[in-house]
Coordinates of C-alpha atoms in Angstrom, one line a residue:
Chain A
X1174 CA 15.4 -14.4 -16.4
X1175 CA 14.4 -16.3 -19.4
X1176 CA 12.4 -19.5 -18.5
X1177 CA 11.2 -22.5 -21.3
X1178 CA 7.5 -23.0 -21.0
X1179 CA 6.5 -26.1 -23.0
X1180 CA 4.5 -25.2 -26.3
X1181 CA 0.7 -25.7 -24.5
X1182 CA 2.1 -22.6 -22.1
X1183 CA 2.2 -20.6 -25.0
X1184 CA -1.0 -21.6 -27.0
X1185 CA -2.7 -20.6 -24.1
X1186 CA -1.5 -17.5 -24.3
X1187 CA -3.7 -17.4 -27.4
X1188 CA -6.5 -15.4 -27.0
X1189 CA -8.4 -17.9 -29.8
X1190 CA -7.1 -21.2 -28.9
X1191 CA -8.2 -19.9 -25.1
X1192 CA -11.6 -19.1 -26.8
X1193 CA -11.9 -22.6 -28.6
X1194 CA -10.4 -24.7 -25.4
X1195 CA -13.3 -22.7 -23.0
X1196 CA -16.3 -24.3 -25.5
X1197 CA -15.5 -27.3 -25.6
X1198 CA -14.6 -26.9 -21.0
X1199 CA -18.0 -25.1 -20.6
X1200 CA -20.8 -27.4 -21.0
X1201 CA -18.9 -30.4 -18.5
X1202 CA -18.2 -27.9 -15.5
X1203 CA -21.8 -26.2 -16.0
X1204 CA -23.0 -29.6 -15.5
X1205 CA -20.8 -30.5 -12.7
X1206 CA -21.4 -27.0 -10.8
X1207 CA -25.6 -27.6 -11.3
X1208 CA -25.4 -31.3 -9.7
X1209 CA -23.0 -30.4 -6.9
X1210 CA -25.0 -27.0 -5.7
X1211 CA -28.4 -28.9 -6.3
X1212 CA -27.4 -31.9 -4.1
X1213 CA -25.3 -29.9 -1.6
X1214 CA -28.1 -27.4 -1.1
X1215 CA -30.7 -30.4 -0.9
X1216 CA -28.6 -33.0 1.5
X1217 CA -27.6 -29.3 3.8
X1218 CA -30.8 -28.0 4.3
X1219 CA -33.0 -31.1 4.6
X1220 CA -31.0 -34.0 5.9
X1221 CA -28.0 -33.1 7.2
X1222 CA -29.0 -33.2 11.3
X1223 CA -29.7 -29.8 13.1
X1224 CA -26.6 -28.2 15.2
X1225 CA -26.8 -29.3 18.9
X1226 CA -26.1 -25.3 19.7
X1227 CA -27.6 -23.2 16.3
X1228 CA -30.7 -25.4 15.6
X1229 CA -31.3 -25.0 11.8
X1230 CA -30.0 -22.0 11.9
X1231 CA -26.5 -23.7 11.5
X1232 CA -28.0 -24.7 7.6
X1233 CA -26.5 -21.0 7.0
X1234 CA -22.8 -22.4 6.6
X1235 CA -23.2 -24.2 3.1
X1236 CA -23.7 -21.0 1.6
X1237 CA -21.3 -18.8 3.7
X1238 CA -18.2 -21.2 4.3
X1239 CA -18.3 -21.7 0.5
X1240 CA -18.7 -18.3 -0.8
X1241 CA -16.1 -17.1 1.8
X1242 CA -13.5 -19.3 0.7
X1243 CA -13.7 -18.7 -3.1
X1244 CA -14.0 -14.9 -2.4
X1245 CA -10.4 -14.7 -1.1
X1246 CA -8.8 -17.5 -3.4
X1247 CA -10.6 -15.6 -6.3
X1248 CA -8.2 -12.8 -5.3
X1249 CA -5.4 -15.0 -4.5
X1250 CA -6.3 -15.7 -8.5
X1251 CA -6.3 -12.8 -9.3
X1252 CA -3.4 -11.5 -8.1
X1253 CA -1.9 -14.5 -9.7
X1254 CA -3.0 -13.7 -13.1
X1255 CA -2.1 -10.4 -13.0
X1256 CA 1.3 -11.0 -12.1
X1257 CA 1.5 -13.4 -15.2
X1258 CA 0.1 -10.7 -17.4
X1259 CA 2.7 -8.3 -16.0
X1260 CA 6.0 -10.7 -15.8
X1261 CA 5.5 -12.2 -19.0
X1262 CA 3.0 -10.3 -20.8
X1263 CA 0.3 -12.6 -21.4
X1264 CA -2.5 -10.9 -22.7
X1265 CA -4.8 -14.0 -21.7
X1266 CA -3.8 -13.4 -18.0
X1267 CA -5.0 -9.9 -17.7
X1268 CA -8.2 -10.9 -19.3
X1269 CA -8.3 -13.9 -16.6
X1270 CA -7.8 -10.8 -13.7
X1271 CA -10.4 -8.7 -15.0
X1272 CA -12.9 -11.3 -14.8
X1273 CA -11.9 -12.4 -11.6
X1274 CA -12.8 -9.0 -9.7
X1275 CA -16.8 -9.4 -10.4
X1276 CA -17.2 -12.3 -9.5
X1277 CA -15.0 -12.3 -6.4
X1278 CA -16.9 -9.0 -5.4
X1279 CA -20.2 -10.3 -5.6
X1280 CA -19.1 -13.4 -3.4
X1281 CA -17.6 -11.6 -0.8
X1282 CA -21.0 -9.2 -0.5
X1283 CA -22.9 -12.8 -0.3
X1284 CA -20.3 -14.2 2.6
X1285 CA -21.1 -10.9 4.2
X1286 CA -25.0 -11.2 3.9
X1287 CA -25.1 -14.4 5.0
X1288 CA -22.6 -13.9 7.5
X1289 CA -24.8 -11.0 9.0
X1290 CA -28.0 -12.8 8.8
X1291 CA -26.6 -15.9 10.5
X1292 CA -25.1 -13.4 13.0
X1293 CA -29.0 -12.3 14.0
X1294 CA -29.7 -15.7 15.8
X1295 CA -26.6 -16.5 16.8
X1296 CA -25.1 -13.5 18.3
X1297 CA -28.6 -11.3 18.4
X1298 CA -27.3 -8.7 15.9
X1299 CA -27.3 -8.0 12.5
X1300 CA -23.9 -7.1 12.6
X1301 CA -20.9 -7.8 15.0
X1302 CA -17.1 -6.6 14.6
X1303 CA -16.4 -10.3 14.3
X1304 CA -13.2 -11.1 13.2
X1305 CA -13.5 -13.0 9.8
X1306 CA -17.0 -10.5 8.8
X1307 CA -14.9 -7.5 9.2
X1308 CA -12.0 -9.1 7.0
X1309 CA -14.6 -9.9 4.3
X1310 CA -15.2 -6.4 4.5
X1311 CA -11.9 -5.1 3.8
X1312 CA -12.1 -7.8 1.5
X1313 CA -15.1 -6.0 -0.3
X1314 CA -13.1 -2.9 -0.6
X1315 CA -10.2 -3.9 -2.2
X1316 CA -12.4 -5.4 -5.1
X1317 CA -13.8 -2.4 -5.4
X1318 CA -10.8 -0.9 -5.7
X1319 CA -9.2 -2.7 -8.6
X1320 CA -13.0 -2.8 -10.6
X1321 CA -12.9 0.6 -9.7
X1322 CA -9.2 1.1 -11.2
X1323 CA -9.2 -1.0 -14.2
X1324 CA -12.5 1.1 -15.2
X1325 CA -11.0 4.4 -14.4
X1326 CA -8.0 3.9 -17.5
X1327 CA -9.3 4.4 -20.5
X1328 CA -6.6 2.9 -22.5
X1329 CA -7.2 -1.1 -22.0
X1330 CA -3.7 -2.1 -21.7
X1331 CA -2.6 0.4 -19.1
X1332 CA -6.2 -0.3 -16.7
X1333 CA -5.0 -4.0 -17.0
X1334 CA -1.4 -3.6 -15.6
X1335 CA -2.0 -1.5 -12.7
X1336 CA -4.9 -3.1 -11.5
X1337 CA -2.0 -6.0 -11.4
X1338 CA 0.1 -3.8 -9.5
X1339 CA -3.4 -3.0 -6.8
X1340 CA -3.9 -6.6 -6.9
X1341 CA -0.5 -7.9 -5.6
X1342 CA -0.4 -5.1 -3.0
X1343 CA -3.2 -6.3 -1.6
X1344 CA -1.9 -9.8 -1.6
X1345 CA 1.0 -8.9 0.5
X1346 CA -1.3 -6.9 2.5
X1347 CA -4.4 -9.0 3.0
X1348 CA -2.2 -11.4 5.7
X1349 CA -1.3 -8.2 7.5
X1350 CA -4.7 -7.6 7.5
X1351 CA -5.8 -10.3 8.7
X1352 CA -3.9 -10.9 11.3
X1353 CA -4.0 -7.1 12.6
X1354 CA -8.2 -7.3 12.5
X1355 CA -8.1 -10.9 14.6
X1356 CA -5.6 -9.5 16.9
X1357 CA -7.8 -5.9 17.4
X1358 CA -10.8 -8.6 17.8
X1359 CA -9.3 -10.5 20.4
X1360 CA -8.4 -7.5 21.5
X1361 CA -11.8 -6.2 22.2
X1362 CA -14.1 -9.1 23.1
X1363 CA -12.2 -11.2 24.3
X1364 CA -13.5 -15.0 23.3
X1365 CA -16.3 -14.7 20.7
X1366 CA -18.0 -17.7 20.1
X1367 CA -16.9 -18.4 16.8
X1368 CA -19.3 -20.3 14.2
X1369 CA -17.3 -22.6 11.7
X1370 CA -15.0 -24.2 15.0
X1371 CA -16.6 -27.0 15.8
X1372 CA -14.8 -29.9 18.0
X1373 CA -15.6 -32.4 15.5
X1374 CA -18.9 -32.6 12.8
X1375 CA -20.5 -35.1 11.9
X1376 CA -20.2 -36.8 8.2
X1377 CA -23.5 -35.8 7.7
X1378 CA -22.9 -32.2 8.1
X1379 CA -19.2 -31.9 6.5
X1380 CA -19.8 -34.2 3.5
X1381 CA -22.5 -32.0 2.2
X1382 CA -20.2 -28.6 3.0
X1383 CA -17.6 -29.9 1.0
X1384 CA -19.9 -31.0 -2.1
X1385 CA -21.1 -27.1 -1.8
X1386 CA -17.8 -25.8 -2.0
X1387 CA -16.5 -28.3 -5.3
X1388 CA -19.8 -27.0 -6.5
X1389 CA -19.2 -23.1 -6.1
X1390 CA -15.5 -23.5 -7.5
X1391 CA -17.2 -25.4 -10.4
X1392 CA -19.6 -22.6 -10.8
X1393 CA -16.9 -20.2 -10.4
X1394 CA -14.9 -21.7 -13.6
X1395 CA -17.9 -21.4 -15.8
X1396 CA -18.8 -18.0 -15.0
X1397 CA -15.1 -17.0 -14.8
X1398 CA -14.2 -18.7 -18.4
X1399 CA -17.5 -17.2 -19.8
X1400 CA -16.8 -13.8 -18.6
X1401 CA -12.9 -14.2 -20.0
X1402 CA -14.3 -15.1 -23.1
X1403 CA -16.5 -12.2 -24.2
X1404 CA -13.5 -9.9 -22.9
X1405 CA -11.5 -12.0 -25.5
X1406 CA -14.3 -11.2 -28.2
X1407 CA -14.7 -7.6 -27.1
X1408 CA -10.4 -7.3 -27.0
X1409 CA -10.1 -9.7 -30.7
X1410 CA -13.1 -7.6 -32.2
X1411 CA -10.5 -6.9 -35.2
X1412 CA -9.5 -10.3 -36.1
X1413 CA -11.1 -12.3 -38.8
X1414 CA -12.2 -15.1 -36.9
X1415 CA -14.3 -12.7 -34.5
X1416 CA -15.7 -11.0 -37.5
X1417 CA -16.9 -14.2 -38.2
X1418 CA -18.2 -15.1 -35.4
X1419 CA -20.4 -12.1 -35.2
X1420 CA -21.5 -12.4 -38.8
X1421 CA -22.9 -15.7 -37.9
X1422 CA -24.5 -14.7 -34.6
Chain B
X1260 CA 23.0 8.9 -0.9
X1261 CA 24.4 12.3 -2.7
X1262 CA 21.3 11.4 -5.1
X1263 CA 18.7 10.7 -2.6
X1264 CA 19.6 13.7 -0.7
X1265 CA 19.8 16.6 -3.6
X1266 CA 16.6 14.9 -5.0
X1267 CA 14.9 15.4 -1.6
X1268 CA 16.5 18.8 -1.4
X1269 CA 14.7 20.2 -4.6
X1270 CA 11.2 18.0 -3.5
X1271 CA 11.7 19.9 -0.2
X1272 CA 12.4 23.2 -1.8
X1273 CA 9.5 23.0 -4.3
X1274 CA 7.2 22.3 -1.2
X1275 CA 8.2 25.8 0.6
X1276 CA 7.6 27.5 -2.2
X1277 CA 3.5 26.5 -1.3
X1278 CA 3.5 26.8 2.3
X1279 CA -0.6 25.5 1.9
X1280 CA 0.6 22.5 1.2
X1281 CA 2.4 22.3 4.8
X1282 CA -0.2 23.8 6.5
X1283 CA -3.1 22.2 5.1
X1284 CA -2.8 18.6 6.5
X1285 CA -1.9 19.9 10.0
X1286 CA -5.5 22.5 9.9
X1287 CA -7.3 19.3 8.5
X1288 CA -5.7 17.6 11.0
X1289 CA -6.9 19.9 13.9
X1290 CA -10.3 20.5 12.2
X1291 CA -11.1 16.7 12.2
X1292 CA -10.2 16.1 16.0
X1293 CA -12.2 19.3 17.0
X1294 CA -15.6 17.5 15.1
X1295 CA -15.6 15.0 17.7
X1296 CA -16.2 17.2 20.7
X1297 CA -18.7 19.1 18.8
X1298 CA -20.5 16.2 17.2
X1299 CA -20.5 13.2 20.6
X1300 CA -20.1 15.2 23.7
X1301 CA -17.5 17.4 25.4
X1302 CA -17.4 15.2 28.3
X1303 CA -13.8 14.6 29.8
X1304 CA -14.0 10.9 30.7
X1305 CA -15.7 9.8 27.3
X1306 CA -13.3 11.8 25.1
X1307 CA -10.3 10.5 26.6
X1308 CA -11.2 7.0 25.9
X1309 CA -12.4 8.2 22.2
X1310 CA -9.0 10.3 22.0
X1311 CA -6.3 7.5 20.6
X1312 CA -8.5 6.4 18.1
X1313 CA -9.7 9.8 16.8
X1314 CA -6.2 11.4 17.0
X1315 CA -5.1 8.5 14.5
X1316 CA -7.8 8.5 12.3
X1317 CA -7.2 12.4 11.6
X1318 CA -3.7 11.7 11.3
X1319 CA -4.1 8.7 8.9
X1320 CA -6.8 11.3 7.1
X1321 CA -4.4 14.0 6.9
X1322 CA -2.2 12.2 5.4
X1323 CA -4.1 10.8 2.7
X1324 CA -5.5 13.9 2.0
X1325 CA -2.2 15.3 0.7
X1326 CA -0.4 12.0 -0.8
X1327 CA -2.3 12.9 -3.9
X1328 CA 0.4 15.5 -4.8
X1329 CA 3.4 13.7 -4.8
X1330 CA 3.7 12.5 -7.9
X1331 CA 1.0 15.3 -9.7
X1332 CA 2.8 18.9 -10.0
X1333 CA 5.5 16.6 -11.3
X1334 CA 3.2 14.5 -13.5
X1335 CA 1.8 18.0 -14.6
X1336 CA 5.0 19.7 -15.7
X1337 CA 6.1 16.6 -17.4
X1338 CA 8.8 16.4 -15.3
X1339 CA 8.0 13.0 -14.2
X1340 CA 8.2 11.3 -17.6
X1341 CA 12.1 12.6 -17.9
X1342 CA 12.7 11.7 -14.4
X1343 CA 11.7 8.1 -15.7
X1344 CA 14.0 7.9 -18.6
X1345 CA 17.3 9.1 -17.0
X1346 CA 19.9 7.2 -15.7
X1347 CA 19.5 7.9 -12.1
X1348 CA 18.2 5.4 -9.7
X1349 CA 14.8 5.2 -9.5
X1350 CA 13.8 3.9 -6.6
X1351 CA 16.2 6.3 -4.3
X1352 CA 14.1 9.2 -6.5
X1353 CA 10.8 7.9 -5.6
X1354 CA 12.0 7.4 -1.7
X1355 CA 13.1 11.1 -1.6
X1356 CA 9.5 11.9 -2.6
X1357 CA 8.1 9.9 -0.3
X1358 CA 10.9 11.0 2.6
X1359 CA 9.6 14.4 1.4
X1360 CA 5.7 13.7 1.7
X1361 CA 6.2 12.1 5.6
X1362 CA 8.4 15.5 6.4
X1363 CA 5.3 17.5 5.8
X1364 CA 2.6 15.5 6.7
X1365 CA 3.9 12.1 8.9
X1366 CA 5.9 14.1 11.1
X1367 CA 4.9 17.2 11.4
X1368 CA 1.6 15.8 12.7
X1369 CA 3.4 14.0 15.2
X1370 CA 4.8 17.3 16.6
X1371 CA 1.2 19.0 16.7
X1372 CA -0.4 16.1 17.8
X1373 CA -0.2 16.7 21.6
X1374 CA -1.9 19.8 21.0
X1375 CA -5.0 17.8 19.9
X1376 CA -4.3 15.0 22.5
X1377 CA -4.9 18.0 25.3
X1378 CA -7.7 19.1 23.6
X1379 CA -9.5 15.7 23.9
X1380 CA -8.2 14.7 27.3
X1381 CA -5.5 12.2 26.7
X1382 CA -4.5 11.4 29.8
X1383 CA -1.0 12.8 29.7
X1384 CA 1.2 8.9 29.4
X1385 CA -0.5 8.7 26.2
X1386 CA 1.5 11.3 24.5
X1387 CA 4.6 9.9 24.3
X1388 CA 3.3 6.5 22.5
X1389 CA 1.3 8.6 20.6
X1390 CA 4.2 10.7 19.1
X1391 CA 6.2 7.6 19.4
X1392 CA 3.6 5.5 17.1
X1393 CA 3.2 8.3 15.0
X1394 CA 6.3 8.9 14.0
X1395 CA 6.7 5.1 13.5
X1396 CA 3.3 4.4 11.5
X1397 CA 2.9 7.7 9.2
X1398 CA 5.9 6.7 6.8
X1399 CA 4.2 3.7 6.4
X1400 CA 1.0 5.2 5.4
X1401 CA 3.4 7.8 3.3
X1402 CA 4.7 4.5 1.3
X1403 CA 1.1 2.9 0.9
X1404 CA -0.3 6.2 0.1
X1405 CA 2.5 6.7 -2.5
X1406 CA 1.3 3.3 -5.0
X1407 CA -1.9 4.3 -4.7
X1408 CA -1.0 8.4 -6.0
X1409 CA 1.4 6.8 -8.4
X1410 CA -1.6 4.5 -9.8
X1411 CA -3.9 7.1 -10.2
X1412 CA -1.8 10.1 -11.3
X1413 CA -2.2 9.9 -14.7
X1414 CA -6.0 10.1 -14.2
X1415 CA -8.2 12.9 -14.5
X1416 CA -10.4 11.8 -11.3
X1417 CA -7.8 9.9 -9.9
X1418 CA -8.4 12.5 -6.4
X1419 CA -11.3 10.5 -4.8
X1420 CA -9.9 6.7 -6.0
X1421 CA -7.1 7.0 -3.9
X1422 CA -8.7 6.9 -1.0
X1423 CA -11.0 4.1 -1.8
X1424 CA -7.6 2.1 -2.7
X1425 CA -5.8 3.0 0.3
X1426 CA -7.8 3.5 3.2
X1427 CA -8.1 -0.5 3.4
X1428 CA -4.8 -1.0 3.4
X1429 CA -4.3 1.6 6.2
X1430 CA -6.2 -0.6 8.3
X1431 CA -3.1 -2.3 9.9
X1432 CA -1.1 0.8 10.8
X1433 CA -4.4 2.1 11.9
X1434 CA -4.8 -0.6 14.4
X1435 CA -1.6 -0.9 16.1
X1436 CA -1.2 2.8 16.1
X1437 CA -4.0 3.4 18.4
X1438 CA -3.7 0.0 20.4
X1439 CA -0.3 1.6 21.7
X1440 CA -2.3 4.9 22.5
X1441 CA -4.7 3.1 24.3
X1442 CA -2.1 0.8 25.7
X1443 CA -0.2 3.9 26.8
X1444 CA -2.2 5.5 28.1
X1445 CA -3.3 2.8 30.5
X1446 CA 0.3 2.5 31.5
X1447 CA 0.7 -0.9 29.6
X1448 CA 3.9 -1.3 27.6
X1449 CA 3.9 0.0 24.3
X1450 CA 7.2 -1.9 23.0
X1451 CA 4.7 -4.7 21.2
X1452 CA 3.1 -2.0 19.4
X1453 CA 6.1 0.0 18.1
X1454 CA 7.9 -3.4 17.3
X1455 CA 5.0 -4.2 15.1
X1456 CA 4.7 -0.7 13.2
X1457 CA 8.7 -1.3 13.0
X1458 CA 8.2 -4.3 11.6
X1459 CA 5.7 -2.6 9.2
X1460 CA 7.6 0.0 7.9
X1461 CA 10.5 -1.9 7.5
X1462 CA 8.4 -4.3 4.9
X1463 CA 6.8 -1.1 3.4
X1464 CA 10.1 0.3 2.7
X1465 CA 11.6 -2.5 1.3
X1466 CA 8.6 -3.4 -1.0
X1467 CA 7.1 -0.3 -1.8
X1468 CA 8.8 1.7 -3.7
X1469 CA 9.4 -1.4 -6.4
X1470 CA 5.5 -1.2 -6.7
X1471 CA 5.5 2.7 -6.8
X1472 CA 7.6 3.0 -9.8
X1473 CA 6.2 -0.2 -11.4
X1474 CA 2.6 1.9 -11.2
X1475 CA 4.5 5.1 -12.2
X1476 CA 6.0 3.8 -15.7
X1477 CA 2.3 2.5 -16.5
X1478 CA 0.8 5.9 -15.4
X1479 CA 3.2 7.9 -17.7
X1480 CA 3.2 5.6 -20.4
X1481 CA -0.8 5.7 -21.0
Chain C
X453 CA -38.5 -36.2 5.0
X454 CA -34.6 -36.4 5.6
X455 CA -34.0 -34.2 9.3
X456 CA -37.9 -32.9 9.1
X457 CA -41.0 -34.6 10.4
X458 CA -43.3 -32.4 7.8
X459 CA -43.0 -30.2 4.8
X460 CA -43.8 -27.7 7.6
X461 CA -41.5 -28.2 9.5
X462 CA -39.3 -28.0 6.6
X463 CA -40.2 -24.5 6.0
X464 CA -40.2 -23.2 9.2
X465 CA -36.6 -24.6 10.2
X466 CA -37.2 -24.7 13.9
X467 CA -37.1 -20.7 15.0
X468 CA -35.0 -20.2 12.1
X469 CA -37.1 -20.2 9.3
X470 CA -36.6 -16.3 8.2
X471 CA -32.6 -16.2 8.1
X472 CA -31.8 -19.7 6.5
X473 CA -34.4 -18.6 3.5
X474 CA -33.0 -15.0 3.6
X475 CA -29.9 -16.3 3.0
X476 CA -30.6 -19.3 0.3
X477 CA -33.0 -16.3 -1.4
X478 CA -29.7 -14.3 -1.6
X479 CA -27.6 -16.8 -2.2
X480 CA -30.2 -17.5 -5.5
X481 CA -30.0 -14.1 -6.5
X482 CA -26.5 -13.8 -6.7
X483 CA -25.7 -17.0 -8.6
X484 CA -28.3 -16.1 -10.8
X485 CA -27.0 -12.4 -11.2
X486 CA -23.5 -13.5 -12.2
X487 CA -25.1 -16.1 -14.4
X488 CA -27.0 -13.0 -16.2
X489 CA -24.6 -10.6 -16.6
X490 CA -22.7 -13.0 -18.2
X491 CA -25.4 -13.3 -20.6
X492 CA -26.1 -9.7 -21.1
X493 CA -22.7 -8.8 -21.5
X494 CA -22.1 -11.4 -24.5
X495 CA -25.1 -10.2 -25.7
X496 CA -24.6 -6.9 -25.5
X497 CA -21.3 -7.0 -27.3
X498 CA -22.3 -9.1 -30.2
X499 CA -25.0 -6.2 -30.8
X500 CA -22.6 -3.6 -30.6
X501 CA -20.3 -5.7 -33.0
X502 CA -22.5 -6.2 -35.5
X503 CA -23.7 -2.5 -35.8
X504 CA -19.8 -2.1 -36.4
X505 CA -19.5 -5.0 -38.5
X506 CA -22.5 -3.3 -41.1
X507 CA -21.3 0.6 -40.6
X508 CA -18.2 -0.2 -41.7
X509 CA -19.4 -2.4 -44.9
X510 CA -21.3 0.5 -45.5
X511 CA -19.1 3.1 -45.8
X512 CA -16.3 0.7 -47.7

């Protein structure tokens, strides 16, 4: 299977030109990502109206909704990337992977956290078998186990194709998973009150959510493309124009 | 077939030769189910509701605890690397090691397990869905098991990694296998359950051994 | 002030005071800890590289 990607498909493949593109990207979403989480956080915790149910305690969900959601399509990313790197061996690809599984580890841990602490007032525990916490946590353990993976081969190339491999087995997995852990839930308690399903928020409360979660995926792309790029310097470190670099540093 | 077969044949063979590696899933096995008694409370009514869930978890434990070694005396011997270069089929080669990992763990397990299910009380409708769901479930944790071996072979401490890359993908099989215990043994049907791990295997099987030697060919090659 | 009568108020979020803070305070830490590895890892690379850079212009 031989496919024509236009000529920009190919530069990007370019560890440099990815390196060059990413400078001149940084600054603008850095920018972006600081507005959005500053006003989000602002308008969520001090104007938008108390929940009629939660009280403040509701103010939780423009940390945890966001986080949530980028911790699995970080993955999805991921998984993505790496099967770019492997199909058409992209070497900018497996660097996007491996930068991926940091990140989308530590934002699954902070869905958790904040997950659990909003659990305390809500459900009077610090931790319930709740349907979408115990997801996150298998979640949790399948970043471990590509960081985990990719560290344990020493030669670079090798680490970065089967943690591609992991990655899209647990992509075909993660529904299955899903769906097997909500069905158990169900299973076991019956109806849970669950906290993001609410009949209908307010504009006040959703407008600010979804500012949060622009933001986070804005903050996502800069520490994703700043991660990518020292893996670039660290993989380039023989090429003249990182020698350069360095020299100048 | 006449591949799959004689490759299975030798796999099989080469396991006899080591009768530890039959017998030590099936003690593990036994060992892990007796903890619980020993470690909660011997008490009839209690273990019997802990039993489904226990009996699967050793089961799925077992079997993790020897999927390490399907690819490794292979990998060892260097065996593996000329397997990967010849001409024969690939994928039937991997399944017969796989076929070969579920005949000594998988399925043998299944045929102990009422032993451990009388142990802990399973009230006695439960042992057919649990054989049944056993039977059914452990080739799928044989194929899962075998991508994460095949990842990790050509590592040096690539022992204790499996587990942390399988065990959250055994969560499925996991769940359905001792929902149709419990379901069982309360006298609910257990077709729902089987269906599913069915359905299960039948996608493990069809996707798994692609990834298997996909993660095998990177192993040897590094 | 926005939803709150007082700064108070603010603070003390109703009952909830403890877990909304809890979490922002984590939230906080974690942006800021992927912001800084970021930083230490360039940093820590260009270090490494230059130590390269001079051993090998050294024994050339």
């Amino acid at each position: 299977m031989k496919i024509k990607f236009p000529r920009w498909f190919y530069r990007l493949a370019s560890p440099r030109w990815f390196y060059d593109i990413t400078s001149k990207l940084l600054p603008w979403f850095t920018i972006i990502a600081f507005l959005l989480i500053v006003i989000g956080t602002i308008w969520g915790l001090v104007f938008a109206p108390a929940d009629y149910q939660q009280g403040n305690s509701f103010r939780i969900i423009y940390i945890h909704v966001p986080t949530a959601i980028l911790a699995q399509s970080c993955y999805m990313l991921m998984a993505v990337a790496g099967a770019v790197g492997l199909i058409w061996k992209i070497k900018i690809a497996h660097i996007i992977a491996k930068s991926c599984a940091p990140i989308g580890a530590s934002m699954a841990v902070l869905a958790l956290v904040t997950g659990a602490i909003w659990g305390k007032p809500t459900w009077g525990a610090w931790w319930v078998w709740d349907a979408r916490l115990t997801s996150m946590l298998v979640l949790f353990f399948l970043y471990v186990g590509v960081i985990a993976l990719t560290s344990a081969y020493e030669h670079v190339a090798s680490g970065d194709k089967a943690a591609a491999v992991l990655a899209l087995v647990g992509v075909v997995n993660i529904p299955i998973i899903k769906y097997s852990v909500e069905w158990w839930n169900t299973l076991h308690q019956g109806a849970t009150f669950k906290i993001t399903e609410k009949p209908a928020m307010p504009p006040d409360m959703w407008i600010p959510l979804l500012i949060m979660i622009i933001g986070f995926y804005c903050f996502f792309a800069v520490i994703l493309m700043s991660r990518a790029r020292t893996e670039v310097l660290r993989r380039e470190n023989r090429s003249d124009w990182v020698k350069s670099l360095v020299e100048r540093y | 077939m006449n591949f799959f077969l004689a490759a299975l044949r030798r796999d099989l063979l080469l396991t006899f030769r080591r009768r530890n590696d039959i017998i030590n899933p099936l003690a593990f096995f036994l060992m892990v189910g007796i903890l619980f008694p020993l470690g909660v409370s011997p008490e009839a009514s209690f273990l019997s509701q802990l039993a489904p869930g226990v009996i699967w978890v050793a089961a799925l434990l077992a079997s993790l605890l020897s999927v390490d070694g399907i690819f490794r005396s292979d990998f060892d011997d260097g065996s593996l690397e000329h397997m990967l270069v010849s001409p024969q089929p690939l994928l039937l080669l991997v399944l017969a090691k796989v076929t070969n990992h579920w005949l000594i763990s998988g399925f043998c397990l299944a045929l102990v397990s009422p032993i451990l299910a009388l142990m802990l009380f399973l009230p006695s409708e439960g042992i057919k869905p649990l054989i049944f769901s056993l039977l059914l479930g452990t080739p799928t944790l044989s194929l899962i098991g075998a991508i994460g071996a095949a990842l990790t072979v050509g590592l040096r401490k690539g022992g204790i990694l499996i587990s942390l890359l399988v065990l959250p993908l055994y969560i499925p099989v996991l769940i359905f296998g001792a929902s149709s215990v419990q379901a069982g043994s309360i006298g609910l049907p257990i077709q729902g359950y089987l269906a599913l791990l069915a359905a299960m295997l039948a996608l493990s099987l069809v996707l798994a051994p692609f990834a298997i030697v996909a993660a095998l060919k990177i192993s040897v090659r590094s | 002030m926005g939803h709150f009568a007082s700064f108070a108020d603010f603070l003390q979020m109703g009952k909830h005071g403890l877990y909304v803070w809890l979490s922002y305070g984590i939230g906080l830490f974690v942006i800021l800890y992927n912001i800084l590895s970021v930083y230490w890892d360039r940093r820590q690379f260009f270090k490494q590289a230059k130590r390269r850079l001079k051993r090998e212009s050294k024994s050339i």
